[in-house]
XYZ file of N, CA and C in Angstrom:
663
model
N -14.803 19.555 17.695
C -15.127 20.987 17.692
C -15.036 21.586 19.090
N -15.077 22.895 18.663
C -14.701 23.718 20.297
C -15.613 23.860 21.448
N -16.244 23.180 22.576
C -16.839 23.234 23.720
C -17.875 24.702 23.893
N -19.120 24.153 24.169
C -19.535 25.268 24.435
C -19.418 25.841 25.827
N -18.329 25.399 26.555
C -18.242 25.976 27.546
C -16.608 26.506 27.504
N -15.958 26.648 26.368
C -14.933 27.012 25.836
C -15.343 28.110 24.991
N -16.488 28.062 24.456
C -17.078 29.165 23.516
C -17.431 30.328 24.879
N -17.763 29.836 25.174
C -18.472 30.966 26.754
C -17.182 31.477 27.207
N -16.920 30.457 27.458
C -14.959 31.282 28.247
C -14.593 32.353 27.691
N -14.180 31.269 26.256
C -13.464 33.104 25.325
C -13.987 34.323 25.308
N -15.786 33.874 25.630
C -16.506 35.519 24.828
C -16.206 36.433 26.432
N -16.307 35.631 27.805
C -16.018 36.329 28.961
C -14.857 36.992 28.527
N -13.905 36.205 27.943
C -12.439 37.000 28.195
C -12.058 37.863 26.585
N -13.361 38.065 25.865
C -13.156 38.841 24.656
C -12.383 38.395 23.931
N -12.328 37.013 23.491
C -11.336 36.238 23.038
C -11.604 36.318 21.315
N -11.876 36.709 20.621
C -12.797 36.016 19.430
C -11.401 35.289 18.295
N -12.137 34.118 17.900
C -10.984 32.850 17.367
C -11.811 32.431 15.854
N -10.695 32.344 14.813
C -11.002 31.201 14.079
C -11.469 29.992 13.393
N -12.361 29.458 13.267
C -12.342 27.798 13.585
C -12.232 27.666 12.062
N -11.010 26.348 12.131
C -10.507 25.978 10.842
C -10.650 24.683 10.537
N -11.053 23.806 10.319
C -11.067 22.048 9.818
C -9.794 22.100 8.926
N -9.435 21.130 9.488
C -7.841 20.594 9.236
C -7.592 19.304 8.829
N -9.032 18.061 8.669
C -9.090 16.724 8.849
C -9.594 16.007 9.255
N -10.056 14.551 9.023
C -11.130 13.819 9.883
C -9.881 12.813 10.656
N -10.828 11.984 11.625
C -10.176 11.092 12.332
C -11.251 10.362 12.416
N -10.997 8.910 12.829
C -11.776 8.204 13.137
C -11.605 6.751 14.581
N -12.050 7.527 15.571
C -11.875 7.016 16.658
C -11.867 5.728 16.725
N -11.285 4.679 16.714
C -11.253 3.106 16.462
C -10.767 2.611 17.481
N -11.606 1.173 17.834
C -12.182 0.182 18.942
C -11.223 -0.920 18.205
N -10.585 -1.623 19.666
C -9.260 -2.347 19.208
C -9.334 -3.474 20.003
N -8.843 -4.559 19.582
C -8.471 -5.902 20.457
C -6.998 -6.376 20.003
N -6.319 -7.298 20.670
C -5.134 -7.478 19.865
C -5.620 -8.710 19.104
N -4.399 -8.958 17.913
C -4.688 -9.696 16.972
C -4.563 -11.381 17.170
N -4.186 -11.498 18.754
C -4.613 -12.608 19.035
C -5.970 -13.028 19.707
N -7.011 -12.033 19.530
C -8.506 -12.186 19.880
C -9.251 -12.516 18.266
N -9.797 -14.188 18.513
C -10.203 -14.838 17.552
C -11.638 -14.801 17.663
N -12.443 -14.053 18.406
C -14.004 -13.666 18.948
C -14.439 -12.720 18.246
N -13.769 -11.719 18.910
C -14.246 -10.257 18.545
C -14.215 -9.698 17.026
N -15.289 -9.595 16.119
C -15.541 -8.913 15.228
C -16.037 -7.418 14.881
N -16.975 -7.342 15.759
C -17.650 -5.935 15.756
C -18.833 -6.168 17.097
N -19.096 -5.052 17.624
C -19.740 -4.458 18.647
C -20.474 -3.258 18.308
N -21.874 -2.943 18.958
C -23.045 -2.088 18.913
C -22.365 -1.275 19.837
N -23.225 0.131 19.425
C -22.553 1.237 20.255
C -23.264 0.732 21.264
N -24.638 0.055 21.703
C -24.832 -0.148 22.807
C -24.033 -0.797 24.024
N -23.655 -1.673 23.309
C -23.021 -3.018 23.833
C -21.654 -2.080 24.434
N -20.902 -1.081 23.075
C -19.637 -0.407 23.957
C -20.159 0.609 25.540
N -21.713 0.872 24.975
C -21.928 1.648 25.973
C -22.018 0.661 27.592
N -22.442 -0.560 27.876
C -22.571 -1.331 28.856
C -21.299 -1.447 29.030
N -19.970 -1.990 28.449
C -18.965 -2.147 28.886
C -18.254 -0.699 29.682
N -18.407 0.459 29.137
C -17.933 1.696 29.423
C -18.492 2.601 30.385
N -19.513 2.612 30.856
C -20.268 3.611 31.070
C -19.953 3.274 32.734
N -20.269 3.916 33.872
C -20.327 4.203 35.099
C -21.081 3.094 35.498
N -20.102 2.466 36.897
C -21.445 1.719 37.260
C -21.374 0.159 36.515
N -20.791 -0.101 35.185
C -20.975 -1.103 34.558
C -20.348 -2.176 35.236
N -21.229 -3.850 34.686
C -21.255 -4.848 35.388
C -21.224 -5.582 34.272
N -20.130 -4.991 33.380
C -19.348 -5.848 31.951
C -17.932 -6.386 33.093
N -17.421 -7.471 33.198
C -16.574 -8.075 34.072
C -15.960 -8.798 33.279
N -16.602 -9.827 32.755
C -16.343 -11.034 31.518
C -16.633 -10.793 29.720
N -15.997 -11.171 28.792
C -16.565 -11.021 27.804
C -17.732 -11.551 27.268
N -18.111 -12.442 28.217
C -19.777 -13.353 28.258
C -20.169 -12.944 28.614
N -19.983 -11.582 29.607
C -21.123 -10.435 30.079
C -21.750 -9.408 29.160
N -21.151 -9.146 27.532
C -21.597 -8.887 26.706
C -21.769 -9.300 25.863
N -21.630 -10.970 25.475
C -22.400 -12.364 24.438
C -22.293 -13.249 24.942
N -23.082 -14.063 25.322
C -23.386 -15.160 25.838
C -22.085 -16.303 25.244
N -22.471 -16.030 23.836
C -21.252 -17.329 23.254
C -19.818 -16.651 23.782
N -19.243 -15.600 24.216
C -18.051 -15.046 24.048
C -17.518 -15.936 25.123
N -15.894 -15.809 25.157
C -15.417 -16.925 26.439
C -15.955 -16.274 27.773
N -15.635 -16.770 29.189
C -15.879 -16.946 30.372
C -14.404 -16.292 30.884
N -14.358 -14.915 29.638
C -12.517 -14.466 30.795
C -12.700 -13.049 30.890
N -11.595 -12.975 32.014
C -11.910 -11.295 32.205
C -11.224 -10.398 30.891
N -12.092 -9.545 30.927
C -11.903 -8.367 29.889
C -11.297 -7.134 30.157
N -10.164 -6.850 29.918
C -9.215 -5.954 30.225
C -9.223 -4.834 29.345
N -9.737 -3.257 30.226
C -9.792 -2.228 29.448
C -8.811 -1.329 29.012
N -8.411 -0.530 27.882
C -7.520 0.096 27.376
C -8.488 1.856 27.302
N -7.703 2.728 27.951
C -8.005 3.792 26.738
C -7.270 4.908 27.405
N -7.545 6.369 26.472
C -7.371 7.803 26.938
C -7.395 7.880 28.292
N -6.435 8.543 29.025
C -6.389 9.402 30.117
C -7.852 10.359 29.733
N -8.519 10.877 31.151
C -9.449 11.865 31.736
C -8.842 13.353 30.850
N -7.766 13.801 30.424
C -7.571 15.022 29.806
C -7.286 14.976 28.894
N -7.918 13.825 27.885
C -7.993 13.990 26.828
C -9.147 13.986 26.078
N -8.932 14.866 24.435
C -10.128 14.759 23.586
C -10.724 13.835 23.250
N -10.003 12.763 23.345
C -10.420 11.322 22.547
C -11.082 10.913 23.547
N -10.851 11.116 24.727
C -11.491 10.942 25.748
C -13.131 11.118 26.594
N -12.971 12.577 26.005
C -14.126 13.267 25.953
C -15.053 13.198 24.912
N -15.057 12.756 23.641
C -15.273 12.689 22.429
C -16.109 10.848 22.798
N -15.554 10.382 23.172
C -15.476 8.704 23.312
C -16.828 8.782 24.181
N -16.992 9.560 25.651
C -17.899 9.751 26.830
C -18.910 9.979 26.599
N -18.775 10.972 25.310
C -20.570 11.945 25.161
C -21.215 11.132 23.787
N -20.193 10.637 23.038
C -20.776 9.965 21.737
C -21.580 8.333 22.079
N -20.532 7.973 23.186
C -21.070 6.369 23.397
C -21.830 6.023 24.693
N -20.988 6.911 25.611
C -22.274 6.810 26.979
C -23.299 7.481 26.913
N -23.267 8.778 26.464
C -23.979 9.515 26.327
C -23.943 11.217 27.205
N -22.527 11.004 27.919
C -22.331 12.287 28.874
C -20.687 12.237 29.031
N -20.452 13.769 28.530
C -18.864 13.821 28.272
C -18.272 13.146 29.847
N -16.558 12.664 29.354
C -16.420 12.450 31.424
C -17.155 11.370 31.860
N -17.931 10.730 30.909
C -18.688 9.826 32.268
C -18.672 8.136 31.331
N -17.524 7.924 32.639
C -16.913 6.589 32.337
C -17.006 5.641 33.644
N -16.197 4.020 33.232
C -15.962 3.502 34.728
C -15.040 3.830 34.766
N -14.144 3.896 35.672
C -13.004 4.089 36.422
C -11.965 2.966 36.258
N -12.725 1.967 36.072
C -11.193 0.355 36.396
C -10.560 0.123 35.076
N -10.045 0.938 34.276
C -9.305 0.703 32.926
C -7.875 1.410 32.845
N -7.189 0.919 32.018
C -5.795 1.310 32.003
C -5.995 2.306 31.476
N -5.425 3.854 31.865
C -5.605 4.620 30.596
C -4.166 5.288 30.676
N -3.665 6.136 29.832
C -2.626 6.510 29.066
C -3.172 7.770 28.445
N -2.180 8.965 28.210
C -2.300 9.760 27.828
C -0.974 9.357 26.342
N -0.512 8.547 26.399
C 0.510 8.192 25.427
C -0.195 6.961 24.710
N -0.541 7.145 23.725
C -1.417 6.033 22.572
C -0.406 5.092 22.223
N 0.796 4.806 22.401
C 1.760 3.993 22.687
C 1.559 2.862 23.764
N 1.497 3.609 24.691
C 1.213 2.562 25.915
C 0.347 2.036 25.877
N -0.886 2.315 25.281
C -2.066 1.921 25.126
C -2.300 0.597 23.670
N -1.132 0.520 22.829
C -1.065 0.221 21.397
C -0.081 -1.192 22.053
N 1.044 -1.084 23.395
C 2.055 -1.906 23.576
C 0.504 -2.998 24.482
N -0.266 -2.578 25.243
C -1.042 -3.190 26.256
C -2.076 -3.662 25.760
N -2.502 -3.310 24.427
C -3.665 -4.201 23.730
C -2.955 -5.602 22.926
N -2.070 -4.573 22.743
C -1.664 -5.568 21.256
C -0.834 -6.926 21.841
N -0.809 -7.200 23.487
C -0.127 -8.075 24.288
C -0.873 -8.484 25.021
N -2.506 -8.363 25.170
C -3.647 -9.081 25.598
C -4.304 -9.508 25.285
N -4.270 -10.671 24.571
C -6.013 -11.804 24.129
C -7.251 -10.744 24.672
N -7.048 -10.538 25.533
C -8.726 -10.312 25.908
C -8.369 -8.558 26.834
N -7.908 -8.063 25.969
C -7.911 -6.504 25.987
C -8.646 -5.950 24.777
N -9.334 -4.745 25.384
C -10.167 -3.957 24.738
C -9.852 -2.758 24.932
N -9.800 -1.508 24.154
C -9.562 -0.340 23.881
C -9.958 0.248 22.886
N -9.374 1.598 22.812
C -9.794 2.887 22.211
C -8.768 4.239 21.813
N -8.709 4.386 20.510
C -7.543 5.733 20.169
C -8.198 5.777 18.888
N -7.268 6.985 18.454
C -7.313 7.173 17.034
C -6.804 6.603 16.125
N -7.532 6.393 15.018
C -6.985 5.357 13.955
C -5.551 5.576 13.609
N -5.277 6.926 13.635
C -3.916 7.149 13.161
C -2.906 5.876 13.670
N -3.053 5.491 14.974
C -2.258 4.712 16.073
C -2.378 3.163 15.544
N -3.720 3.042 14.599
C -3.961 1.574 14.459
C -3.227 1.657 12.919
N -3.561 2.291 12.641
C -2.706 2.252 11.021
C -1.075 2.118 11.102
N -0.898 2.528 12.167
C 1.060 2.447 12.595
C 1.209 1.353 13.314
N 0.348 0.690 14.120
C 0.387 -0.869 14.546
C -0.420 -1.528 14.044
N -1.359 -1.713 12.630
C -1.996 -3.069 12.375
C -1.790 -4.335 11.840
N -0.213 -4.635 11.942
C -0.102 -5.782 12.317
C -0.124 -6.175 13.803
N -0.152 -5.606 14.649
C -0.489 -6.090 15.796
C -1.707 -5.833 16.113
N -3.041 -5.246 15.681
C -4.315 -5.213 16.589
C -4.919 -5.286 15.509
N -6.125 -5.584 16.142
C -7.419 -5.509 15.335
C -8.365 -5.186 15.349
N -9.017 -4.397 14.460
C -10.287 -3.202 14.510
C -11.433 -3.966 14.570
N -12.469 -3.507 15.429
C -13.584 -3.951 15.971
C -14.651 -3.079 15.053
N -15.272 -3.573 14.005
C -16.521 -2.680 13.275
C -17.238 -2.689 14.063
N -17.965 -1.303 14.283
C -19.102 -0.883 15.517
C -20.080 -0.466 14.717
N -21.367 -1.138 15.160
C -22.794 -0.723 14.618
C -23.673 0.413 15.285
N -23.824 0.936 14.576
C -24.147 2.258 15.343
C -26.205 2.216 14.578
N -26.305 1.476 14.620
C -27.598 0.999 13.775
C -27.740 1.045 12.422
N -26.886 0.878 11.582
C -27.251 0.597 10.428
C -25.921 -0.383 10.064
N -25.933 -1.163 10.658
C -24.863 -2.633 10.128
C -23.406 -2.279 10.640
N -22.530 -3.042 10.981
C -21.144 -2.995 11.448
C -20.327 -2.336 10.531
N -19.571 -1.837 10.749
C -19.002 -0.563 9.923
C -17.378 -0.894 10.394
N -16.600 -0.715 9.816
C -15.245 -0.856 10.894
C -14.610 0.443 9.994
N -13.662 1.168 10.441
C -13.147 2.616 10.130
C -12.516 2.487 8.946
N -12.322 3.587 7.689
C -11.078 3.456 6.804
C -11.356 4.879 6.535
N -10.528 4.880 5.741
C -10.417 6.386 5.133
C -11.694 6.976 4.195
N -12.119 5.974 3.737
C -13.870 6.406 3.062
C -14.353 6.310 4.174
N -14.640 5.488 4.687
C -15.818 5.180 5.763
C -15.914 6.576 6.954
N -14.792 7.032 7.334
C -14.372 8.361 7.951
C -14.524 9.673 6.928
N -13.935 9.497 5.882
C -14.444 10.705 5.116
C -16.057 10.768 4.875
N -16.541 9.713 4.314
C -18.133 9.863 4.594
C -18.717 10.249 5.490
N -18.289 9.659 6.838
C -18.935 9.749 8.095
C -20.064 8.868 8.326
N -19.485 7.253 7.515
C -20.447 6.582 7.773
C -20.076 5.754 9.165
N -18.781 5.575 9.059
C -18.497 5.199 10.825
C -18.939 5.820 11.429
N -19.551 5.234 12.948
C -20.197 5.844 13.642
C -19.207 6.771 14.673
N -17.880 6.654 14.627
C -17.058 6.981 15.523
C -16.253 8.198 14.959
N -16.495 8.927 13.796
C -15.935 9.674 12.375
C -16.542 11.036 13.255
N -15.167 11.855 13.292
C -14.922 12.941 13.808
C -14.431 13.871 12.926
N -14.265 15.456 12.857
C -13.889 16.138 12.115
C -12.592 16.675 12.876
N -11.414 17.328 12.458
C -10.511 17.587 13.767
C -9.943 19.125 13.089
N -10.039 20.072 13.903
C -9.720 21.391 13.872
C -8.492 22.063 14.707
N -8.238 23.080 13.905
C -7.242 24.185 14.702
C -8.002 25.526 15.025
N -8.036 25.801 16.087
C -8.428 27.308 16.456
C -7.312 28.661 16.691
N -7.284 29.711 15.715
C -6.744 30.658 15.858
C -7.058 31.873 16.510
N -6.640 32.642 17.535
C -6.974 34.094 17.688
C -6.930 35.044 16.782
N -7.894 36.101 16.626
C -7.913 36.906 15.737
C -6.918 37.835 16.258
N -6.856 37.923 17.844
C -5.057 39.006 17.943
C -4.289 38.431 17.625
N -4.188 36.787 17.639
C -2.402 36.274 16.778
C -2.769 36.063 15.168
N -3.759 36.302 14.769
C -3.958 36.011 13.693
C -3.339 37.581 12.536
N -3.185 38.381 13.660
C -2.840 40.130 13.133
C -1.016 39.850 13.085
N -0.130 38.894 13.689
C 0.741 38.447 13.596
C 1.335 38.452 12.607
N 2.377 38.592 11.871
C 2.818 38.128 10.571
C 3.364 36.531 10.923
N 3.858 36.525 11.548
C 4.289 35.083 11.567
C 3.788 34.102 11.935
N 2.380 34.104 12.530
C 1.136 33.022 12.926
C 0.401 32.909 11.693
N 0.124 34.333 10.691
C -0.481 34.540 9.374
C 0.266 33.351 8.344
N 1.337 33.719 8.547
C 2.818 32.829 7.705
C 2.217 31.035 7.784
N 2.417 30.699 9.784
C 2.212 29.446 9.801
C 0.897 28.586 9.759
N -0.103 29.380 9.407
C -1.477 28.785 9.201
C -1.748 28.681 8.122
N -1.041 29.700 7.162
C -0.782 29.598 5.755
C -0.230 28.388 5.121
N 0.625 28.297 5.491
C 1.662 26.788 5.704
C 0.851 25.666 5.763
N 0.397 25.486 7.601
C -0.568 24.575 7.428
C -1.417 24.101 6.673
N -2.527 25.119 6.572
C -3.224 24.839 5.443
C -2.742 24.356 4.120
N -2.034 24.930 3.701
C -1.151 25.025 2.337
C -0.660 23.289 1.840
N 0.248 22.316 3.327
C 0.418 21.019 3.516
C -0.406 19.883 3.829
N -1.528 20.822 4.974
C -2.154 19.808 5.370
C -2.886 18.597 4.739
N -2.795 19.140 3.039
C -3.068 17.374 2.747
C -2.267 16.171 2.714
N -1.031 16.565 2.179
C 0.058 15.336 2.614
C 0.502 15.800 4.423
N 0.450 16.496 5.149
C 0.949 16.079 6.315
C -0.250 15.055 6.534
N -1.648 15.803 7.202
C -2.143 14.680 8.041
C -2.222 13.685 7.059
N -2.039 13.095 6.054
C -2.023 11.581 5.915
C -0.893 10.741 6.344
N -0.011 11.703 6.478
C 1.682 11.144 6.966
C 1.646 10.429 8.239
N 0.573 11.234 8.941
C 0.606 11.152 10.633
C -0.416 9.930 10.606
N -0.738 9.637 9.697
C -2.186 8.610 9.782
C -3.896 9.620 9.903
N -3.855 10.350 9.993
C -5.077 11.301 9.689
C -6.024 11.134 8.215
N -6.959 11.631 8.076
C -7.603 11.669 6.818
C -7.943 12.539 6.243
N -7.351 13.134 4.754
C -7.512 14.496 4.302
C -9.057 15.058 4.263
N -8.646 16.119 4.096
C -10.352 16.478 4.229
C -10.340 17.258 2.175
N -11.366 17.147 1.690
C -10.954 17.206 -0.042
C -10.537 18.190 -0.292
N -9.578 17.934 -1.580
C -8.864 19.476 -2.073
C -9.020 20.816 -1.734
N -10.552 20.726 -2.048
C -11.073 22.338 -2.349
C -11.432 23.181 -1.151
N -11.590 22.053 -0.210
C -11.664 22.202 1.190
C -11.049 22.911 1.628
N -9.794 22.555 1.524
C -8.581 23.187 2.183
C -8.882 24.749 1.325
N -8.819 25.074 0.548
C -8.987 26.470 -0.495
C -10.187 27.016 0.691
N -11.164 26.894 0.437
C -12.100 27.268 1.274
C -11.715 27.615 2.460
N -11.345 26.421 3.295
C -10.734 26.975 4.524
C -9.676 28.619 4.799
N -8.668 27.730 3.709
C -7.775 29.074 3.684
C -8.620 30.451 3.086
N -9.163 30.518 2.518
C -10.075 31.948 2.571
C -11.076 31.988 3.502
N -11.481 30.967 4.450
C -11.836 31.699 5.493
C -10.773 32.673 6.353
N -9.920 31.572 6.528
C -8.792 32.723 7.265
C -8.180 33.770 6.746
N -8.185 34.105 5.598
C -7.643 35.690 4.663
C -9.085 36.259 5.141
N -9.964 35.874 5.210
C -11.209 37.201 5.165
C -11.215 36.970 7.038
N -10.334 36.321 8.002
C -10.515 36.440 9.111
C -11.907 36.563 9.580
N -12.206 35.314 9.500
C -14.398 35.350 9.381
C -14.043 34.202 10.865
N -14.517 34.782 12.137
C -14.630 34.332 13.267
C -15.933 33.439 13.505
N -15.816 32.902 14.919
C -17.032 31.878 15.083
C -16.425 29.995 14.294
């Protein structure tokens, strides 16, 4: 969803927008599929490895039984959502990460560098693991109520702890457009077979109906 310091921006600049749900995602924790250890991890536990400052080095620095090797991090580049989304949900403050990890703004690079390290750890959207899972493997994260690992129920529920909703924001001056009117129409209209195409997760039928009459009655906020 849209920042409240993105909400503040627009109203300075008299912006007033849309907000449309378009789909869930579900942020998923990865090792490659030659890591014979790793099953699932506590959001705590991701939070010690991730967070500023951390003195996760070894994978025995977060289980005693785990091997005695270094643990190699994967994730999002600093300008991204997944990024920001990842910071405030698991450390607990958007932006606030360690610094010593590979990151990528291309979920590719990030999908070629896990899936070619025993003892790499990372982070993207499921979409990325569903297009490589024969090469990696999803880490169920307990977020306190038992290890959970992502699917398309588990994200549509929002019983994963990592289950995001994912939106488009329109201006109400391009929304006076005929041809922005046209392509949101559209969108909406596909978006249940596109985002599953892309690896995304529909959000239910009627949903989409709803949505799209929010945007015919142009109902802002």
């Amino acid at each position: 969803p849209i920042k409240a310091v993105e909400v503040e921006k627009a109203a300075q600049h008299g912006i007033h927008y849309i907000e449309l749900p378009v789909a869930y995602d579900g942020l998923s924790v990865m090792v490659s599929s030659k890591n014979d250890f790793v099953t699932s991890l506590t959001v705590e536990e991701l939070k010690r490895i991730w967070e500023p400052g951390s003195s996760v080095r070894q994978w025995s620095d977060i289980r005693k039984q785990w091997p005695k090797r270094a643990i190699r991090l994967y994730g999002p580049g600093t300008d991204s959502g997944t990024f920001d989304y990842f910071t405030e949900r698991i450390v607990g403050k958007e932006k606030a990460s360690r610094p010593d990890y590979t990151a990528s703004e291309d979920d590719n690079v990030l999908v070629q560098g896990i899936a070619g390290d025993r003892d790499a750890l990372g982070y993207f959207g499921y979409a990325y693991y569903e297009e490589n899972k024969d090469r990696l493997k999803l880490v169920a994260i307990d977020g306190g109520k038992g290890a959970i690992s992502p699917s398309a129920k588990t994200i549509e529920d929002a019983t994963y702890p990592l289950a995001r909703p994912i939106f488009i924001y329109v201006s109400l001056k391009a929304a006076q457009q005929p041809e922005i009117s046209e392509f949101v129409r559209f969108y909406l209209s596909n978006a249940k077979r596109l985002v599953a195409e892309v690896g995304y997760i529909p959000l239910p039928e009627e949903v989409y109906g709803l949505v799209l009459s929010r945007f015919e009655k142009r109902k802002t906020g």
